[in-house]
Amino acid sequence: MKNIVLFLGLAVLLIAGIYVNYINIVEAYGSGPPYYGQTTNMDKWESPVLFLVLFNGVLVSIAFLIVRFGLKAKS
Protein backbone atom coordinates (compact mmCIF):
# COMPACT_ATOMS: atom_id res chain seq x y z
CA MET A 1 0.00 0.00 0.00
CA LYS A 2 2.81 2.40 0.86
CA ASN A 3 4.44 1.68 -2.50
CA ILE A 4 1.27 2.74 -4.30
CA VAL A 5 1.10 6.02 -2.35
CA LEU A 6 4.80 6.63 -3.03
CA PHE A 7 4.30 5.95 -6.74
CA LEU A 8 1.20 8.19 -6.94
CA GLY A 9 3.01 11.04 -5.20
CA LEU A 10 5.89 10.83 -7.64
CA ALA A 11 3.49 10.58 -10.59
CA VAL A 12 1.65 13.74 -9.47
CA LEU A 13 4.97 15.59 -9.18
CA LEU A 14 6.03 14.41 -12.63
CA ILE A 15 2.74 15.42 -14.25
CA ALA A 16 2.77 18.82 -12.52
CA GLY A 17 6.36 19.41 -13.62
CA ILE A 18 5.67 18.49 -17.22
CA TYR A 19 2.56 20.69 -17.30
CA VAL A 20 4.27 23.77 -15.85
CA ASN A 21 7.30 23.37 -18.12
CA TYR A 22 5.15 22.91 -21.22
CA ILE A 23 2.92 25.92 -20.50
CA ASN A 24 5.87 28.22 -19.80
CA ILE A 25 7.85 27.15 -22.85
CA VAL A 26 4.88 27.38 -25.21
CA GLU A 27 3.94 30.82 -23.92
CA ALA A 28 7.50 32.15 -24.12
CA TYR A 29 8.47 30.59 -27.44
CA GLY A 30 5.04 30.45 -29.09
CA SER A 31 4.41 30.40 -32.79
CA GLY A 32 5.44 33.38 -34.85
CA PRO A 33 8.70 35.23 -35.33
CA PRO A 34 10.73 35.89 -33.22
CA TYR A 35 8.91 34.75 -30.02
CA TYR A 36 5.36 36.01 -30.04
CA GLY A 37 3.80 34.10 -27.14
CA GLN A 38 1.18 36.38 -25.59
CA THR A 39 2.72 39.72 -26.54
CA THR A 40 4.68 41.14 -29.44
CA ASN A 41 6.56 43.62 -27.27
CA MET A 42 10.06 42.18 -27.24
CA ASP A 43 11.22 44.73 -24.67
CA LYS A 44 8.85 43.09 -22.15
CA TRP A 45 9.74 39.50 -23.07
CA GLU A 46 11.51 37.44 -20.41
CA SER A 47 13.16 34.07 -20.76
CA PRO A 48 11.49 31.39 -18.62
CA VAL A 49 14.68 29.36 -18.23
CA LEU A 50 15.67 30.61 -14.75
CA PHE A 51 12.18 30.00 -13.35
CA LEU A 52 12.04 26.53 -14.89
CA VAL A 53 15.47 25.56 -13.55
CA LEU A 54 14.48 26.64 -10.04
CA PHE A 55 11.06 25.00 -10.29
CA ASN A 56 12.55 21.72 -11.52
CA GLY A 57 15.16 21.84 -8.76
CA VAL A 58 12.42 22.15 -6.16
CA LEU A 59 10.49 19.27 -7.74
CA VAL A 60 13.56 17.03 -7.76
CA SER A 61 14.24 17.90 -4.11
CA ILE A 62 10.66 17.07 -3.12
CA ALA A 63 10.80 13.81 -5.09
CA PHE A 64 14.06 12.89 -3.35
CA LEU A 65 12.50 13.53 0.07
CA ILE A 66 9.41 11.49 -0.81
CA VAL A 67 11.53 8.54 -1.91
CA ARG A 68 13.90 8.81 1.03
CA PHE A 69 11.24 9.00 3.72
CA GLY A 70 9.00 6.54 1.89
CA LEU A 71 11.73 3.92 1.78
CA LYS A 72 12.77 4.67 5.36
CA ALA A 73 9.21 4.21 6.60
CA LYS A 74 8.96 0.97 4.62
CA SER A 75 11.94 -0.67 6.35
PDB file of N, CA and C in Angstrom:
ATOM      1  N   MET A   1       0.816  -1.195   0.000  1.00  0.00           N
ATOM      2  CA  MET A   1       0.000   0.000   0.000  1.00  0.00           C
ATOM      3  C   MET A   1       0.864   1.265   0.000  1.00  0.00           C
ATOM      4  N   LYS A   2       1.936   1.223   0.801  1.00  0.00           N
ATOM      5  CA  LYS A   2       2.810   2.400   0.864  1.00  0.00           C
ATOM      6  C   LYS A   2       3.522   2.635  -0.465  1.00  0.00           C
ATOM      7  N   ASN A   3       3.801   1.531  -1.188  1.00  0.00           N
ATOM      8  CA  ASN A   3       4.439   1.678  -2.496  1.00  0.00           C
ATOM      9  C   ASN A   3       3.522   2.382  -3.481  1.00  0.00           C
ATOM     10  N   ILE A   4       2.231   2.106  -3.398  1.00  0.00           N
ATOM     11  CA  ILE A   4       1.271   2.745  -4.298  1.00  0.00           C
ATOM     12  C   ILE A   4       1.189   4.240  -4.007  1.00  0.00           C
ATOM     13  N   VAL A   5       1.148   4.597  -2.730  1.00  0.00           N
ATOM     14  CA  VAL A   5       1.099   6.020  -2.352  1.00  0.00           C
ATOM     15  C   VAL A   5       2.378   6.719  -2.787  1.00  0.00           C
ATOM     16  N   LEU A   6       3.513   6.071  -2.598  1.00  0.00           N
ATOM     17  CA  LEU A   6       4.796   6.626  -3.033  1.00  0.00           C
ATOM     18  C   LEU A   6       4.809   6.840  -4.542  1.00  0.00           C
ATOM     19  N   PHE A   7       4.349   5.853  -5.287  1.00  0.00           N
ATOM     20  CA  PHE A   7       4.302   5.952  -6.739  1.00  0.00           C
ATOM     21  C   PHE A   7       3.345   7.053  -7.189  1.00  0.00           C
ATOM     22  N   LEU A   8       2.167   7.148  -6.565  1.00  0.00           N
ATOM     23  CA  LEU A   8       1.200   8.186  -6.937  1.00  0.00           C
ATOM     24  C   LEU A   8       1.732   9.587  -6.637  1.00  0.00           C
ATOM     25  N   GLY A   9       2.420   9.747  -5.524  1.00  0.00           N
ATOM     26  CA  GLY A   9       3.015  11.042  -5.198  1.00  0.00           C
ATOM     27  C   GLY A   9       4.049  11.465  -6.224  1.00  0.00           C
ATOM     28  N   LEU A  10       4.882  10.529  -6.618  1.00  0.00           N
ATOM     29  CA  LEU A  10       5.895  10.834  -7.636  1.00  0.00           C
ATOM     30  C   LEU A  10       5.255  11.095  -8.997  1.00  0.00           C
ATOM     31  N   ALA A  11       4.183  10.368  -9.313  1.00  0.00           N
ATOM     32  CA  ALA A  11       3.486  10.580 -10.587  1.00  0.00           C
ATOM     33  C   ALA A  11       2.844  11.961 -10.634  1.00  0.00           C
ATOM     34  N   VAL A  12       2.255  12.396  -9.526  1.00  0.00           N
ATOM     35  CA  VAL A  12       1.651  13.738  -9.473  1.00  0.00           C
ATOM     36  C   VAL A  12       2.723  14.803  -9.650  1.00  0.00           C
ATOM     37  N   LEU A  13       3.867  14.632  -9.004  1.00  0.00           N
ATOM     38  CA  LEU A  13       4.967  15.591  -9.178  1.00  0.00           C
ATOM     39  C   LEU A  13       5.446  15.630 -10.622  1.00  0.00           C
ATOM     40  N   LEU A  14       5.575  14.476 -11.242  1.00  0.00           N
ATOM     41  CA  LEU A  14       6.030  14.413 -12.626  1.00  0.00           C
ATOM     42  C   LEU A  14       5.039  15.092 -13.567  1.00  0.00           C
ATOM     43  N   ILE A  15       3.767  14.813 -13.390  1.00  0.00           N
ATOM     44  CA  ILE A  15       2.745  15.421 -14.248  1.00  0.00           C
ATOM     45  C   ILE A  15       2.695  16.931 -14.044  1.00  0.00           C
ATOM     46  N   ALA A  16       2.779  17.384 -12.796  1.00  0.00           N
ATOM     47  CA  ALA A  16       2.772  18.824 -12.520  1.00  0.00           C
ATOM     48  C   ALA A  16       3.997  19.498 -13.142  1.00  0.00           C
ATOM     49  N   GLY A  17       5.145  18.855 -13.034  1.00  0.00           N
ATOM     50  CA  GLY A  17       6.360  19.413 -13.618  1.00  0.00           C
ATOM     51  C   GLY A  17       6.290  19.508 -15.130  1.00  0.00           C
ATOM     52  N   ILE A  18       5.802  18.464 -15.770  1.00  0.00           N
ATOM     53  CA  ILE A  18       5.667  18.487 -17.224  1.00  0.00           C
ATOM     54  C   ILE A  18       4.689  19.565 -17.655  1.00  0.00           C
ATOM     55  N   TYR A  19       3.579  19.690 -16.956  1.00  0.00           N
ATOM     56  CA  TYR A  19       2.562  20.687 -17.301  1.00  0.00           C
ATOM     57  C   TYR A  19       3.110  22.110 -17.181  1.00  0.00           C
ATOM     58  N   VAL A  20       3.745  22.421 -16.055  1.00  0.00           N
ATOM     59  CA  VAL A  20       4.275  23.774 -15.847  1.00  0.00           C
ATOM     60  C   VAL A  20       5.364  24.092 -16.864  1.00  0.00           C
ATOM     61  N   ASN A  21       6.251  23.143 -17.127  1.00  0.00           N
ATOM     62  CA  ASN A  21       7.302  23.369 -18.115  1.00  0.00           C
ATOM     63  C   ASN A  21       6.715  23.599 -19.503  1.00  0.00           C
ATOM     64  N   TYR A  22       5.762  22.782 -19.895  1.00  0.00           N
ATOM     65  CA  TYR A  22       5.151  22.910 -21.220  1.00  0.00           C
ATOM     66  C   TYR A  22       4.458  24.264 -21.385  1.00  0.00           C
ATOM     67  N   ILE A  23       3.651  24.642 -20.412  1.00  0.00           N
ATOM     68  CA  ILE A  23       2.919  25.915 -20.500  1.00  0.00           C
ATOM     69  C   ILE A  23       3.885  27.092 -20.591  1.00  0.00           C
ATOM     70  N   ASN A  24       4.924  27.107 -19.780  1.00  0.00           N
ATOM     71  CA  ASN A  24       5.873  28.224 -19.803  1.00  0.00           C
ATOM     72  C   ASN A  24       6.663  28.288 -21.098  1.00  0.00           C
ATOM     73  N   ILE A  25       7.073  27.156 -21.608  1.00  0.00           N
ATOM     74  CA  ILE A  25       7.854  27.152 -22.853  1.00  0.00           C
ATOM     75  C   ILE A  25       6.987  27.547 -24.038  1.00  0.00           C
ATOM     76  N   VAL A  26       5.761  27.034 -24.099  1.00  0.00           N
ATOM     77  CA  VAL A  26       4.877  27.376 -25.212  1.00  0.00           C
ATOM     78  C   VAL A  26       4.524  28.855 -25.182  1.00  0.00           C
ATOM     79  N   GLU A  27       4.279  29.401 -23.989  1.00  0.00           N
ATOM     80  CA  GLU A  27       3.938  30.820 -23.919  1.00  0.00           C
ATOM     81  C   GLU A  27       5.131  31.700 -24.277  1.00  0.00           C
ATOM     82  N   ALA A  28       6.322  31.318 -23.850  1.00  0.00           N
ATOM     83  CA  ALA A  28       7.495  32.149 -24.123  1.00  0.00           C
ATOM     84  C   ALA A  28       7.969  32.026 -25.561  1.00  0.00           C
ATOM     85  N   TYR A  29       7.952  30.823 -26.089  1.00  0.00           N
ATOM     86  CA  TYR A  29       8.465  30.585 -27.441  1.00  0.00           C
ATOM     87  C   TYR A  29       7.341  30.148 -28.371  1.00  0.00           C
ATOM     88  N   GLY A  30       6.203  30.811 -28.286  1.00  0.00           N
ATOM     89  CA  GLY A  30       5.041  30.447 -29.092  1.00  0.00           C
ATOM     90  C   GLY A  30       5.289  30.615 -30.579  1.00  0.00           C
ATOM     91  N   SER A  31       4.263  30.317 -31.342  1.00  0.00           N
ATOM     92  CA  SER A  31       4.414  30.395 -32.789  1.00  0.00           C
ATOM     93  C   SER A  31       4.543  31.845 -33.240  1.00  0.00           C
ATOM     94  N   GLY A  32       5.252  32.050 -34.293  1.00  0.00           N
ATOM     95  CA  GLY A  32       5.445  33.382 -34.848  1.00  0.00           C
ATOM     96  C   GLY A  32       6.839  33.908 -34.582  1.00  0.00           C
ATOM     97  N   PRO A  33       7.352  34.688 -35.502  1.00  0.00           N
ATOM     98  CA  PRO A  33       8.702  35.226 -35.334  1.00  0.00           C
ATOM     99  C   PRO A  33       8.688  36.466 -34.460  1.00  0.00           C
ATOM    100  N   PRO A  34       9.685  36.768 -33.720  1.00  0.00           N
ATOM    101  CA  PRO A  34      10.727  35.892 -33.220  1.00  0.00           C
ATOM    102  C   PRO A  34      10.242  35.050 -32.038  1.00  0.00           C
ATOM    103  N   TYR A  35       9.517  35.545 -31.094  1.00  0.00           N
ATOM    104  CA  TYR A  35       8.906  34.748 -30.019  1.00  0.00           C
ATOM    105  C   TYR A  35       7.640  35.478 -29.623  1.00  0.00           C
ATOM    106  N   TYR A  36       6.546  35.192 -30.284  1.00  0.00           N
ATOM    107  CA  TYR A  36       5.360  36.009 -30.041  1.00  0.00           C
ATOM    108  C   TYR A  36       4.605  35.637 -28.776  1.00  0.00           C
ATOM    109  N   GLY A  37       4.484  34.439 -28.377  1.00  0.00           N
ATOM    110  CA  GLY A  37       3.805  34.101 -27.143  1.00  0.00           C
ATOM    111  C   GLY A  37       2.518  34.885 -26.967  1.00  0.00           C
ATOM    112  N   GLN A  38       2.377  35.592 -25.869  1.00  0.00           N
ATOM    113  CA  GLN A  38       1.183  36.379 -25.586  1.00  0.00           C
ATOM    114  C   GLN A  38       1.322  37.843 -26.024  1.00  0.00           C
ATOM    115  N   THR A  39       2.523  38.309 -26.206  1.00  0.00           N
ATOM    116  CA  THR A  39       2.724  39.719 -26.543  1.00  0.00           C
ATOM    117  C   THR A  39       3.771  39.846 -27.642  1.00  0.00           C
ATOM    118  N   THR A  40       3.673  40.904 -28.410  1.00  0.00           N
ATOM    119  CA  THR A  40       4.676  41.139 -29.442  1.00  0.00           C
ATOM    120  C   THR A  40       5.699  42.169 -29.007  1.00  0.00           C
ATOM    121  N   ASN A  41       5.604  42.628 -27.782  1.00  0.00           N
ATOM    122  CA  ASN A  41       6.559  43.622 -27.273  1.00  0.00           C
ATOM    123  C   ASN A  41       7.811  42.914 -26.775  1.00  0.00           C
ATOM    124  N   MET A  42       8.840  42.900 -27.596  1.00  0.00           N
ATOM    125  CA  MET A  42      10.058  42.178 -27.242  1.00  0.00           C
ATOM    126  C   MET A  42      10.798  42.826 -26.077  1.00  0.00           C
ATOM    127  N   ASP A  43      10.551  44.114 -25.802  1.00  0.00           N
ATOM    128  CA  ASP A  43      11.217  44.732 -24.669  1.00  0.00           C
ATOM    129  C   ASP A  43      10.644  44.226 -23.343  1.00  0.00           C
ATOM    130  N   LYS A  44       9.467  43.627 -23.363  1.00  0.00           N
ATOM    131  CA  LYS A  44       8.852  43.094 -22.147  1.00  0.00           C
ATOM    132  C   LYS A  44       9.001  41.574 -22.048  1.00  0.00           C
ATOM    133  N   TRP A  45       9.607  40.950 -23.058  1.00  0.00           N
ATOM    134  CA  TRP A  45       9.738  39.500 -23.070  1.00  0.00           C
ATOM    135  C   TRP A  45      10.800  39.066 -22.078  1.00  0.00           C
ATOM    136  N   GLU A  46      10.536  38.001 -21.346  1.00  0.00           N
ATOM    137  CA  GLU A  46      11.506  37.439 -20.411  1.00  0.00           C
ATOM    138  C   GLU A  46      11.671  35.952 -20.695  1.00  0.00           C
ATOM    139  N   SER A  47      12.882  35.491 -20.571  1.00  0.00           N
ATOM    140  CA  SER A  47      13.158  34.071 -20.759  1.00  0.00           C
ATOM    141  C   SER A  47      12.676  33.282 -19.536  1.00  0.00           C
ATOM    142  N   PRO A  48      11.987  32.176 -19.746  1.00  0.00           N
ATOM    143  CA  PRO A  48      11.489  31.391 -18.616  1.00  0.00           C
ATOM    144  C   PRO A  48      12.503  30.397 -18.057  1.00  0.00           C
ATOM    145  N   VAL A  49      13.708  30.392 -18.570  1.00  0.00           N
ATOM    146  CA  VAL A  49      14.675  29.360 -18.227  1.00  0.00           C
ATOM    147  C   VAL A  49      15.032  29.381 -16.739  1.00  0.00           C
ATOM    148  N   LEU A  50      15.293  30.536 -16.159  1.00  0.00           N
ATOM    149  CA  LEU A  50      15.671  30.605 -14.747  1.00  0.00           C
ATOM    150  C   LEU A  50      14.548  30.077 -13.861  1.00  0.00           C
ATOM    151  N   PHE A  51      13.312  30.494 -14.132  1.00  0.00           N
ATOM    152  CA  PHE A  51      12.182  29.996 -13.354  1.00  0.00           C
ATOM    153  C   PHE A  51      12.058  28.483 -13.476  1.00  0.00           C
ATOM    154  N   LEU A  52      12.201  27.960 -14.689  1.00  0.00           N
ATOM    155  CA  LEU A  52      12.040  26.527 -14.894  1.00  0.00           C
ATOM    156  C   LEU A  52      13.159  25.731 -14.226  1.00  0.00           C
ATOM    157  N   VAL A  53      14.367  26.248 -14.230  1.00  0.00           N
ATOM    158  CA  VAL A  53      15.472  25.563 -13.554  1.00  0.00           C
ATOM    159  C   VAL A  53      15.208  25.503 -12.053  1.00  0.00           C
ATOM    160  N   LEU A  54      14.778  26.629 -11.470  1.00  0.00           N
ATOM    161  CA  LEU A  54      14.480  26.645 -10.038  1.00  0.00           C
ATOM    162  C   LEU A  54      13.288  25.750  -9.707  1.00  0.00           C
ATOM    163  N   PHE A  55      12.252  25.810 -10.514  1.00  0.00           N
ATOM    164  CA  PHE A  55      11.061  24.998 -10.293  1.00  0.00           C
ATOM    165  C   PHE A  55      11.391  23.513 -10.369  1.00  0.00           C
ATOM    166  N   ASN A  56      12.166  23.122 -11.384  1.00  0.00           N
ATOM    167  CA  ASN A  56      12.550  21.717 -11.524  1.00  0.00           C
ATOM    168  C   ASN A  56      13.462  21.268 -10.386  1.00  0.00           C
ATOM    169  N   GLY A  57      14.316  22.165  -9.911  1.00  0.00           N
ATOM    170  CA  GLY A  57      15.161  21.839  -8.759  1.00  0.00           C
ATOM    171  C   GLY A  57      14.340  21.564  -7.511  1.00  0.00           C
ATOM    172  N   VAL A  58      13.307  22.370  -7.302  1.00  0.00           N
ATOM    173  CA  VAL A  58      12.420  22.146  -6.158  1.00  0.00           C
ATOM    174  C   VAL A  58      11.676  20.823  -6.313  1.00  0.00           C
ATOM    175  N   LEU A  59      11.196  20.535  -7.515  1.00  0.00           N
ATOM    176  CA  LEU A  59      10.489  19.271  -7.743  1.00  0.00           C
ATOM    177  C   LEU A  59      11.396  18.066  -7.512  1.00  0.00           C
ATOM    178  N   VAL A  60      12.624  18.141  -7.963  1.00  0.00           N
ATOM    179  CA  VAL A  60      13.557  17.031  -7.763  1.00  0.00           C
ATOM    180  C   VAL A  60      13.861  16.864  -6.269  1.00  0.00           C
ATOM    181  N   SER A  61      13.992  17.966  -5.553  1.00  0.00           N
ATOM    182  CA  SER A  61      14.237  17.895  -4.112  1.00  0.00           C
ATOM    183  C   SER A  61      13.063  17.261  -3.385  1.00  0.00           C
ATOM    184  N   ILE A  62      11.849  17.651  -3.744  1.00  0.00           N
ATOM    185  CA  ILE A  62      10.661  17.071  -3.121  1.00  0.00           C
ATOM    186  C   ILE A  62      10.555  15.584  -3.451  1.00  0.00           C
ATOM    187  N   ALA A  63      10.833  15.216  -4.692  1.00  0.00           N
ATOM    188  CA  ALA A  63      10.799  13.809  -5.089  1.00  0.00           C
ATOM    189  C   ALA A  63      11.836  12.998  -4.306  1.00  0.00           C
ATOM    190  N   PHE A  64      13.020  13.562  -4.124  1.00  0.00           N
ATOM    191  CA  PHE A  64      14.057  12.892  -3.346  1.00  0.00           C
ATOM    192  C   PHE A  64      13.597  12.658  -1.908  1.00  0.00           C
ATOM    193  N   LEU A  65      12.980  13.675  -1.306  1.00  0.00           N
ATOM    194  CA  LEU A  65      12.499  13.534   0.067  1.00  0.00           C
ATOM    195  C   LEU A  65      11.377  12.505   0.165  1.00  0.00           C
ATOM    196  N   ILE A  66      10.482  12.484  -0.814  1.00  0.00           N
ATOM    197  CA  ILE A  66       9.408  11.490  -0.806  1.00  0.00           C
ATOM    198  C   ILE A  66       9.983  10.080  -0.881  1.00  0.00           C
ATOM    199  N   VAL A  67      10.932   9.867  -1.775  1.00  0.00           N
ATOM    200  CA  VAL A  67      11.534   8.541  -1.915  1.00  0.00           C
ATOM    201  C   VAL A  67      12.312   8.180  -0.657  1.00  0.00           C
ATOM    202  N   ARG A  68      13.075   9.096  -0.136  1.00  0.00           N
ATOM    203  CA  ARG A  68      13.904   8.807   1.035  1.00  0.00           C
ATOM    204  C   ARG A  68      13.060   8.438   2.249  1.00  0.00           C
ATOM    205  N   PHE A  69      12.062   9.288   2.557  1.00  0.00           N
ATOM    206  CA  PHE A  69      11.240   9.003   3.721  1.00  0.00           C
ATOM    207  C   PHE A  69      10.256   7.859   3.458  1.00  0.00           C
ATOM    208  N   GLY A  70       9.860   7.674   2.222  1.00  0.00           N
ATOM    209  CA  GLY A  70       9.003   6.541   1.885  1.00  0.00           C
ATOM    210  C   GLY A  70       9.709   5.218   2.054  1.00  0.00           C
ATOM    211  N   LEU A  71      10.968   5.159   1.634  1.00  0.00           N
ATOM    212  CA  LEU A  71      11.728   3.924   1.784  1.00  0.00           C
ATOM    213  C   LEU A  71      12.151   3.701   3.232  1.00  0.00           C
ATOM    214  N   LYS A  72      12.407   4.797   3.968  1.00  0.00           N
ATOM    215  CA  LYS A  72      12.774   4.667   5.358  1.00  0.00           C
ATOM    216  C   LYS A  72      11.595   4.161   6.183  1.00  0.00           C
ATOM    217  N   ALA A  73      10.392   4.657   5.872  1.00  0.00           N
ATOM    218  CA  ALA A  73       9.205   4.206   6.600  1.00  0.00           C
ATOM    219  C   ALA A  73       8.870   2.760   6.266  1.00  0.00           C
ATOM    220  N   LYS A  74       9.243   2.331   5.071  1.00  0.00           N
ATOM    221  CA  LYS A  74       8.957   0.969   4.624  1.00  0.00           C
ATOM    222  C   LYS A  74       9.799  -0.061   5.394  1.00  0.00           C
ATOM    223  N   SER A  75      11.052   0.297   5.688  1.00  0.00           N
ATOM    224  CA  SER A  75      11.943  -0.666   6.345  1.00  0.00           C
ATOM    225  C   SER A  75      11.854  -0.644   7.848  1.00  0.00           C
TER     226      SER A  75
END
